[in-house]
CSV table of C-alpha atoms in Angstrom, one decimal:
chain,number,residue,atom,x,y,z
A,613,UNK,CA,51.3,39.1,350.0
A,614,UNK,CA,54.7,40.4,348.7
A,615,UNK,CA,55.9,43.8,349.4
A,616,UNK,CA,56.7,46.2,346.6
A,617,UNK,CA,59.0,49.3,346.8
A,618,UNK,CA,57.4,52.5,347.9
A,619,UNK,CA,56.0,54.4,344.9
A,620,UNK,CA,55.7,51.5,342.5
A,621,UNK,CA,52.8,52.0,340.1
A,622,UNK,CA,50.5,49.6,338.4
A,623,UNK,CA,48.7,50.4,335.1
A,624,UNK,CA,46.6,48.8,332.4
A,625,UNK,CA,46.8,48.5,328.7
A,626,UNK,CA,43.7,47.4,326.8
A,627,UNK,CA,43.9,46.4,323.1
A,628,UNK,CA,40.1,46.4,322.5
A,629,UNK,CA,40.0,42.8,321.5
A,630,UNK,CA,36.7,41.5,320.0
A,631,UNK,CA,35.1,38.3,321.0
A,632,UNK,CA,33.6,35.6,318.8
A,633,UNK,CA,30.2,36.8,317.7
A,634,UNK,CA,30.8,40.4,318.9
A,635,UNK,CA,31.2,43.5,316.7
A,636,UNK,CA,33.9,46.2,317.0
A,637,UNK,CA,31.6,48.8,318.6
A,638,UNK,CA,30.9,46.5,321.5
A,639,UNK,CA,34.6,45.9,322.0
A,640,UNK,CA,35.3,49.7,322.0
A,641,UNK,CA,32.5,50.4,324.5
A,642,UNK,CA,33.9,47.6,326.7
A,643,UNK,CA,37.3,49.3,326.7
A,644,UNK,CA,35.7,52.5,328.0
A,645,UNK,CA,33.8,50.4,330.6
A,646,UNK,CA,37.0,48.7,331.7
A,647,UNK,CA,38.7,52.1,332.1
A,648,UNK,CA,36.0,53.1,334.6
A,649,UNK,CA,36.6,49.8,336.6
A,650,UNK,CA,40.4,50.2,336.5
A,651,UNK,CA,40.1,53.8,337.7
A,652,UNK,CA,37.9,52.8,340.7
A,653,UNK,CA,40.4,50.0,341.6
A,654,UNK,CA,43.3,52.5,341.9
A,655,UNK,CA,45.4,51.8,338.9
A,656,UNK,CA,47.7,54.7,337.8
A,657,UNK,CA,47.2,54.7,334.0
A,658,UNK,CA,44.8,53.3,331.4
A,659,UNK,CA,46.3,53.1,327.9
A,660,UNK,CA,44.9,52.0,324.5
A,661,UNK,CA,46.7,50.7,321.5
A,662,UNK,CA,46.9,51.1,317.7
A,663,UNK,CA,46.3,48.3,315.2
A,664,UNK,CA,45.3,48.8,311.5
A,665,UNK,CA,43.5,46.2,309.5
A,666,UNK,CA,43.9,43.5,312.1
A,667,UNK,CA,40.9,41.2,312.5
A,668,UNK,CA,40.0,40.7,316.1
A,669,UNK,CA,41.3,44.1,317.3
A,670,UNK,CA,39.0,47.1,317.2
A,671,UNK,CA,41.4,49.8,318.4
A,672,UNK,CA,42.6,51.5,315.3
A,673,UNK,CA,42.5,55.2,316.4
A,674,UNK,CA,44.1,55.4,319.8
A,675,UNK,CA,43.9,59.2,320.3
A,676,UNK,CA,40.2,59.1,319.5
A,677,UNK,CA,39.6,56.2,321.9
A,678,UNK,CA,41.7,57.9,324.5
A,679,UNK,CA,39.4,60.9,324.3
A,680,UNK,CA,36.4,58.7,325.0
A,681,UNK,CA,38.2,57.1,327.9
A,682,UNK,CA,39.3,60.4,329.4
A,683,UNK,CA,35.7,61.8,329.1
A,684,UNK,CA,34.3,58.7,330.9
A,685,UNK,CA,36.8,58.9,333.8
A,686,UNK,CA,38.1,61.7,336.1
A,687,UNK,CA,41.3,60.6,337.9
A,688,UNK,CA,43.2,57.8,336.1
A,689,UNK,CA,45.8,58.9,333.7
A,690,UNK,CA,44.9,58.2,330.0
A,691,UNK,CA,47.2,57.5,327.1
A,692,UNK,CA,48.4,55.4,324.3
A,693,UNK,CA,50.4,52.3,324.3
A,694,UNK,CA,51.1,53.4,321.7
A,695,UNK,CA,50.7,55.6,318.7
A,696,UNK,CA,53.0,54.0,316.1
A,697,UNK,CA,54.9,57.1,315.0
A,698,UNK,CA,56.1,55.6,311.6
A,699,UNK,CA,52.5,55.5,310.5
A,700,UNK,CA,51.9,59.2,311.0
A,701,UNK,CA,53.2,62.7,310.5
A,702,UNK,CA,54.7,64.0,313.7
A,703,UNK,CA,52.8,67.3,313.3
A,704,UNK,CA,49.5,65.5,313.3
A,705,UNK,CA,50.4,63.4,316.3
A,706,UNK,CA,51.4,66.6,318.2
A,707,UNK,CA,48.2,68.3,317.3
A,708,UNK,CA,46.1,65.3,318.5
A,709,UNK,CA,47.8,65.1,321.8
A,710,UNK,CA,47.6,68.9,322.1
A,711,UNK,CA,43.9,68.7,321.8
A,712,UNK,CA,43.7,65.8,324.3
A,713,UNK,CA,45.8,67.7,326.9
A,714,UNK,CA,43.8,70.9,326.4
A,715,UNK,CA,40.5,69.0,327.0
A,716,UNK,CA,41.9,66.9,329.9
A,717,UNK,CA,44.8,68.8,331.4
A,718,UNK,CA,47.2,66.9,333.5
A,719,UNK,CA,45.9,63.5,332.7
A,720,UNK,CA,47.2,62.6,329.2
A,721,UNK,CA,50.2,60.4,328.4
A,722,UNK,CA,51.8,60.2,324.9
A,723,UNK,CA,53.2,56.7,324.4
A,724,UNK,CA,54.7,56.2,321.0
A,725,UNK,CA,56.2,53.1,319.3
A,726,UNK,CA,58.2,52.4,316.2
A,727,UNK,CA,56.2,49.6,314.5
A,728,UNK,CA,54.7,50.2,311.1
A,729,UNK,CA,51.7,48.6,309.4
A,730,UNK,CA,51.0,44.9,310.1
A,731,UNK,CA,51.0,43.8,306.4
A,732,UNK,CA,52.2,45.1,303.0
A,733,UNK,CA,48.6,46.0,302.1
A,734,UNK,CA,48.2,48.0,305.3
A,735,UNK,CA,51.5,49.8,304.8
A,736,UNK,CA,50.5,50.7,301.3
A,737,UNK,CA,47.2,52.0,302.5
A,738,UNK,CA,49.0,54.1,305.1
A,739,UNK,CA,51.5,55.4,302.5
A,740,UNK,CA,54.4,53.9,304.5
A,741,UNK,CA,57.0,51.2,304.0
A,742,UNK,CA,59.1,49.0,306.3
A,743,UNK,CA,62.0,51.5,306.1
A,744,UNK,CA,60.0,54.1,308.1
A,745,UNK,CA,61.0,52.4,311.3
A,746,UNK,CA,64.6,53.4,310.6
A,747,UNK,CA,63.6,57.0,311.0
A,748,UNK,CA,62.0,56.6,314.4
A,749,UNK,CA,64.6,58.7,316.2
A,750,UNK,CA,64.3,61.5,313.8
A,751,UNK,CA,60.5,61.4,313.9
A,752,UNK,CA,60.5,61.3,317.7
A,753,UNK,CA,62.8,64.4,317.8
A,754,UNK,CA,60.4,66.3,315.5
A,755,UNK,CA,57.4,65.3,317.5
A,756,UNK,CA,58.9,66.6,320.8
A,757,UNK,CA,60.0,69.7,319.0
A,758,UNK,CA,56.4,70.6,318.1
A,759,UNK,CA,55.7,70.8,321.8
A,760,UNK,CA,58.8,72.8,322.8
A,761,UNK,CA,58.9,75.0,319.7
A,762,UNK,CA,62.5,73.8,319.1
A,763,UNK,CA,61.9,71.8,315.9
A,764,UNK,CA,64.1,72.7,312.9
A,765,UNK,CA,61.8,71.3,310.3
A,766,UNK,CA,59.0,73.6,308.9
A,767,UNK,CA,60.1,76.8,310.8
A,768,UNK,CA,57.1,78.8,309.8
A,769,UNK,CA,54.6,76.2,311.1
A,770,UNK,CA,53.3,75.9,314.6
A,771,UNK,CA,51.5,72.9,316.2
A,772,UNK,CA,48.4,74.3,317.8
A,773,UNK,CA,47.4,73.8,320.5
A,774,UNK,CA,50.4,71.5,321.3
A,775,UNK,CA,53.1,74.1,321.3
A,776,UNK,CA,54.0,75.0,324.9
A,777,UNK,CA,52.1,72.1,326.5
A,778,UNK,CA,53.8,69.4,328.5
A,779,UNK,CA,52.4,66.0,327.6
A,780,UNK,CA,54.6,63.3,329.1
A,781,UNK,CA,56.1,61.2,326.4
A,782,UNK,CA,57.0,57.5,326.7
A,783,UNK,CA,58.8,55.2,324.2
A,784,UNK,CA,57.5,51.7,323.7
A,785,UNK,CA,60.5,49.7,322.8
A,786,UNK,CA,62.4,46.4,322.3
A,787,UNK,CA,66.2,46.3,322.2
A,788,UNK,CA,67.0,49.0,319.7
A,789,UNK,CA,64.2,51.3,320.8
A,790,UNK,CA,65.6,51.3,324.3
A,791,UNK,CA,68.7,53.0,323.1
A,792,UNK,CA,66.6,55.6,321.3
A,793,UNK,CA,64.6,56.3,324.5
A,794,UNK,CA,67.9,56.6,326.4
A,795,UNK,CA,69.4,59.1,323.9
A,796,UNK,CA,66.2,61.2,323.9
A,797,UNK,CA,66.0,61.1,327.7
A,798,UNK,CA,62.5,59.7,327.8
A,799,UNK,CA,60.7,57.1,330.0
A,800,UNK,CA,60.9,53.5,328.6
A,801,UNK,CA,58.1,51.0,328.3
A,802,UNK,CA,59.5,47.6,327.7
A,803,UNK,CA,58.1,44.0,327.5
A,804,UNK,CA,57.6,41.3,327.8
A,805,UNK,CA,58.0,39.6,331.2
A,806,UNK,CA,58.5,36.2,329.6
A,807,UNK,CA,61.8,37.0,327.9
A,808,UNK,CA,63.5,38.1,331.1
A,809,UNK,CA,67.1,38.0,329.8
A,810,UNK,CA,66.3,40.1,326.8
A,811,UNK,CA,64.3,42.4,329.0
A,812,UNK,CA,67.1,42.9,331.4
A,813,UNK,CA,69.6,43.6,328.7
A,814,UNK,CA,67.3,46.2,327.2
A,815,UNK,CA,66.8,47.9,330.5
A,816,UNK,CA,70.6,47.9,331.1
A,817,UNK,CA,71.2,49.5,327.7
A,818,UNK,CA,68.6,52.1,328.5
A,819,UNK,CA,69.9,53.0,331.9
A,820,UNK,CA,73.6,53.1,330.9
A,821,UNK,CA,72.9,55.3,327.9
A,822,UNK,CA,70.3,57.6,329.5
A,823,UNK,CA,70.8,61.3,329.0
A,824,UNK,CA,68.7,63.7,331.1
A,825,UNK,CA,66.3,65.8,329.1
A,826,UNK,CA,63.6,68.4,329.8
A,827,UNK,CA,61.2,65.5,329.8
A,828,UNK,CA,62.9,63.3,332.4
A,829,UNK,CA,65.8,64.0,334.7
A,830,UNK,CA,66.6,60.3,335.3
A,831,UNK,CA,65.6,56.9,333.8
A,832,UNK,CA,62.1,55.7,334.3
A,833,UNK,CA,61.3,52.1,333.4
A,834,UNK,CA,57.8,50.6,332.9
A,835,UNK,CA,57.9,46.8,332.4
A,836,UNK,CA,54.9,45.4,330.5
A,837,UNK,CA,53.4,41.9,330.3
A,838,UNK,CA,50.4,39.7,330.4
A,839,UNK,CA,49.1,39.0,333.9
A,840,UNK,CA,46.1,36.7,334.9
A,841,UNK,CA,44.7,36.3,338.4
A,842,UNK,CA,42.1,33.8,339.5
A,843,UNK,CA,41.1,31.6,342.5
A,844,UNK,CA,43.5,28.8,341.4
A,845,UNK,CA,46.5,28.6,339.1
A,846,UNK,CA,44.6,26.3,336.7
A,847,UNK,CA,41.8,28.8,336.4
A,848,UNK,CA,44.3,31.7,335.8
A,849,UNK,CA,45.9,29.6,333.0
A,850,UNK,CA,42.6,29.1,331.3
A,851,UNK,CA,42.2,32.9,331.1
A,852,UNK,CA,45.3,32.8,328.8
A,853,UNK,CA,43.9,30.2,326.4
A,854,UNK,CA,41.9,32.5,324.1
A,855,UNK,CA,44.8,34.8,323.3
A,856,UNK,CA,47.2,31.9,323.0
A,857,UNK,CA,45.0,30.3,320.3
A,858,UNK,CA,44.4,33.6,318.6
A,859,UNK,CA,48.2,34.0,318.3
A,860,UNK,CA,48.7,30.4,317.1
A,861,UNK,CA,46.0,30.8,314.5
A,862,UNK,CA,47.5,34.1,313.2
A,863,UNK,CA,50.9,32.5,312.9
A,864,UNK,CA,49.5,29.6,310.8
A,865,UNK,CA,46.6,31.2,308.9
A,866,UNK,CA,47.7,34.9,308.6
A,867,UNK,CA,44.6,36.2,310.3
A,868,UNK,CA,44.2,37.3,313.9
A,869,UNK,CA,40.8,36.1,314.9
A,870,UNK,CA,38.4,37.3,317.7
A,871,UNK,CA,38.9,35.7,321.1
A,872,UNK,CA,36.9,32.5,321.6
A,873,UNK,CA,35.8,30.5,324.7
A,874,UNK,CA,38.4,28.2,326.3
A,875,UNK,CA,36.2,25.2,326.2
A,876,UNK,CA,35.6,25.6,322.4
A,877,UNK,CA,39.3,26.1,321.8
A,878,UNK,CA,40.3,23.1,323.8
A,879,UNK,CA,38.0,20.9,321.7
A,880,UNK,CA,39.5,22.1,318.4
A,881,UNK,CA,41.6,19.9,316.2
A,882,UNK,CA,45.1,21.5,315.9
A,883,UNK,CA,47.8,20.8,313.5
A,884,UNK,CA,51.2,20.0,315.0
A,885,UNK,CA,52.5,23.5,314.1
A,886,UNK,CA,49.4,25.2,315.6
A,887,UNK,CA,49.7,23.1,318.8
A,888,UNK,CA,53.3,24.2,319.1
A,889,UNK,CA,52.5,27.9,318.8
A,890,UNK,CA,49.5,27.5,321.1
A,891,UNK,CA,51.5,25.8,323.9
A,892,UNK,CA,54.3,28.4,323.5
A,893,UNK,CA,51.6,31.2,323.8
A,894,UNK,CA,50.6,29.8,327.2
A,895,UNK,CA,54.1,29.5,328.6
A,896,UNK,CA,55.9,32.1,330.8
A,897,UNK,CA,53.1,34.6,331.5
A,898,UNK,CA,52.5,35.8,335.1
A,899,UNK,CA,49.4,33.9,336.2
A,900,UNK,CA,48.0,32.3,339.3
A,901,UNK,CA,46.4,33.2,342.6
A,902,UNK,CA,46.7,36.6,344.1
A,903,UNK,CA,49.6,35.4,346.3
A,904,UNK,CA,51.5,33.8,343.4
A,905,UNK,CA,51.1,36.8,341.1
A,906,UNK,CA,52.2,39.2,343.7
A,907,UNK,CA,55.3,37.2,344.4
A,908,UNK,CA,56.1,36.9,340.6
A,909,UNK,CA,55.6,40.6,340.0
A,910,UNK,CA,57.7,41.5,343.1
A,911,UNK,CA,60.5,39.4,341.7
A,912,UNK,CA,60.2,41.1,338.2
A,913,UNK,CA,60.3,44.5,339.8
A,914,UNK,CA,63.3,43.6,341.9
A,915,UNK,CA,65.2,42.2,338.9
A,916,UNK,CA,64.5,45.1,336.6
A,917,UNK,CA,64.3,48.0,339.1
A,918,UNK,CA,61.2,49.1,337.3
A,919,UNK,CA,59.2,52.0,338.7
A,920,UNK,CA,56.0,50.8,337.1
A,921,UNK,CA,54.2,47.7,335.8
A,922,UNK,CA,51.9,47.9,332.8
A,923,UNK,CA,49.5,45.0,332.7
A,924,UNK,CA,47.7,43.7,329.6
A,925,UNK,CA,45.3,40.8,329.7
A,926,UNK,CA,43.1,39.5,326.9
A,927,UNK,CA,40.5,36.8,327.6
A,928,UNK,CA,37.1,35.8,326.3
A,929,UNK,CA,35.1,36.1,329.5
A,930,UNK,CA,34.8,39.8,330.4
A,931,UNK,CA,33.6,39.0,333.9
A,932,UNK,CA,36.7,36.9,334.5
A,933,UNK,CA,38.8,39.7,333.1
A,934,UNK,CA,37.3,42.2,335.5
A,935,UNK,CA,37.8,39.7,338.4
A,936,UNK,CA,41.5,39.3,337.3
A,937,UNK,CA,42.1,43.1,337.6
A,938,UNK,CA,40.3,43.2,340.9
A,939,UNK,CA,42.4,40.3,342.2
A,940,UNK,CA,45.6,42.0,341.0
A,941,UNK,CA,44.7,45.3,342.6
A,942,UNK,CA,44.3,43.4,345.9
A,943,UNK,CA,47.4,41.4,345.4
A,944,UNK,CA,49.6,44.5,344.9
A,945,UNK,CA,47.9,46.6,347.5
A,946,UNK,CA,46.2,49.3,345.4
A,947,UNK,CA,44.1,51.8,347.2
A,948,UNK,CA,40.6,52.1,345.6
A,949,UNK,CA,39.4,55.5,344.5
A,950,UNK,CA,36.2,56.7,346.1
């Protein structure tokens, strides 16, 4: 097994993906069940995501789901990866995290991103448009100000119970978002591990532009990516098949379908375009045996200088998914919680 720097953390992001023939409530309950497993294995955080109107993804209200996860666990940190700030009013986001932190003190993370609704229809339903992403820095400053009491907007209003609480904020970013995280002096969550040159450039931008803040005295980098662990490299690759096909289907049909079994996907007729997207979706992810994955992640950590790795894995077989997280925990030397 490869050796990781002292203090390196490993965490999990789950997107509450549905499976073929499975309804959304089952997917959401499975996310809570997975959080319990992840906690017992010794992972540092368990985060949930935000998607609106996306078939195949059940997680649309991350702070609500985070509350269910936090109530079902006792030690793992719980948060969002992330709340998409352009979709919401900063006051409401502050209030939601204030409630979470009040109920589960010392365990809540506030991960925010700058994406806006998936389609024009979703954006209209949310009352937002594409230009909202250009205001992310302004929205982020307002959000943090509701906690510190230093916001300039709405001087007669107070975010209760958020004001005065310390909920660790994280910025989920690509290239441009890295600069915003640096300017705000916040921890950065950056992916994916496949686009290594782009990832390293964003991390360099973040570190070089980082300004210490009350939230973070120095840069903190979380690298995120898909990881699959199995007994053989071929088996690990098969775990990637359902998500690769789902992405290929969405790129060619405009719909993001539930995950299906690898054997059914491999028997499907695919257009040339679909085949291209499908094969691209399988390439570059960290996958293999415990030893192979440990070595690949150790290399990624060494290249990026990251303090934490955030793993997300989507596959049809939930038992295989659990086994992958168990194998990863062994591979990176996590200490199980009693």
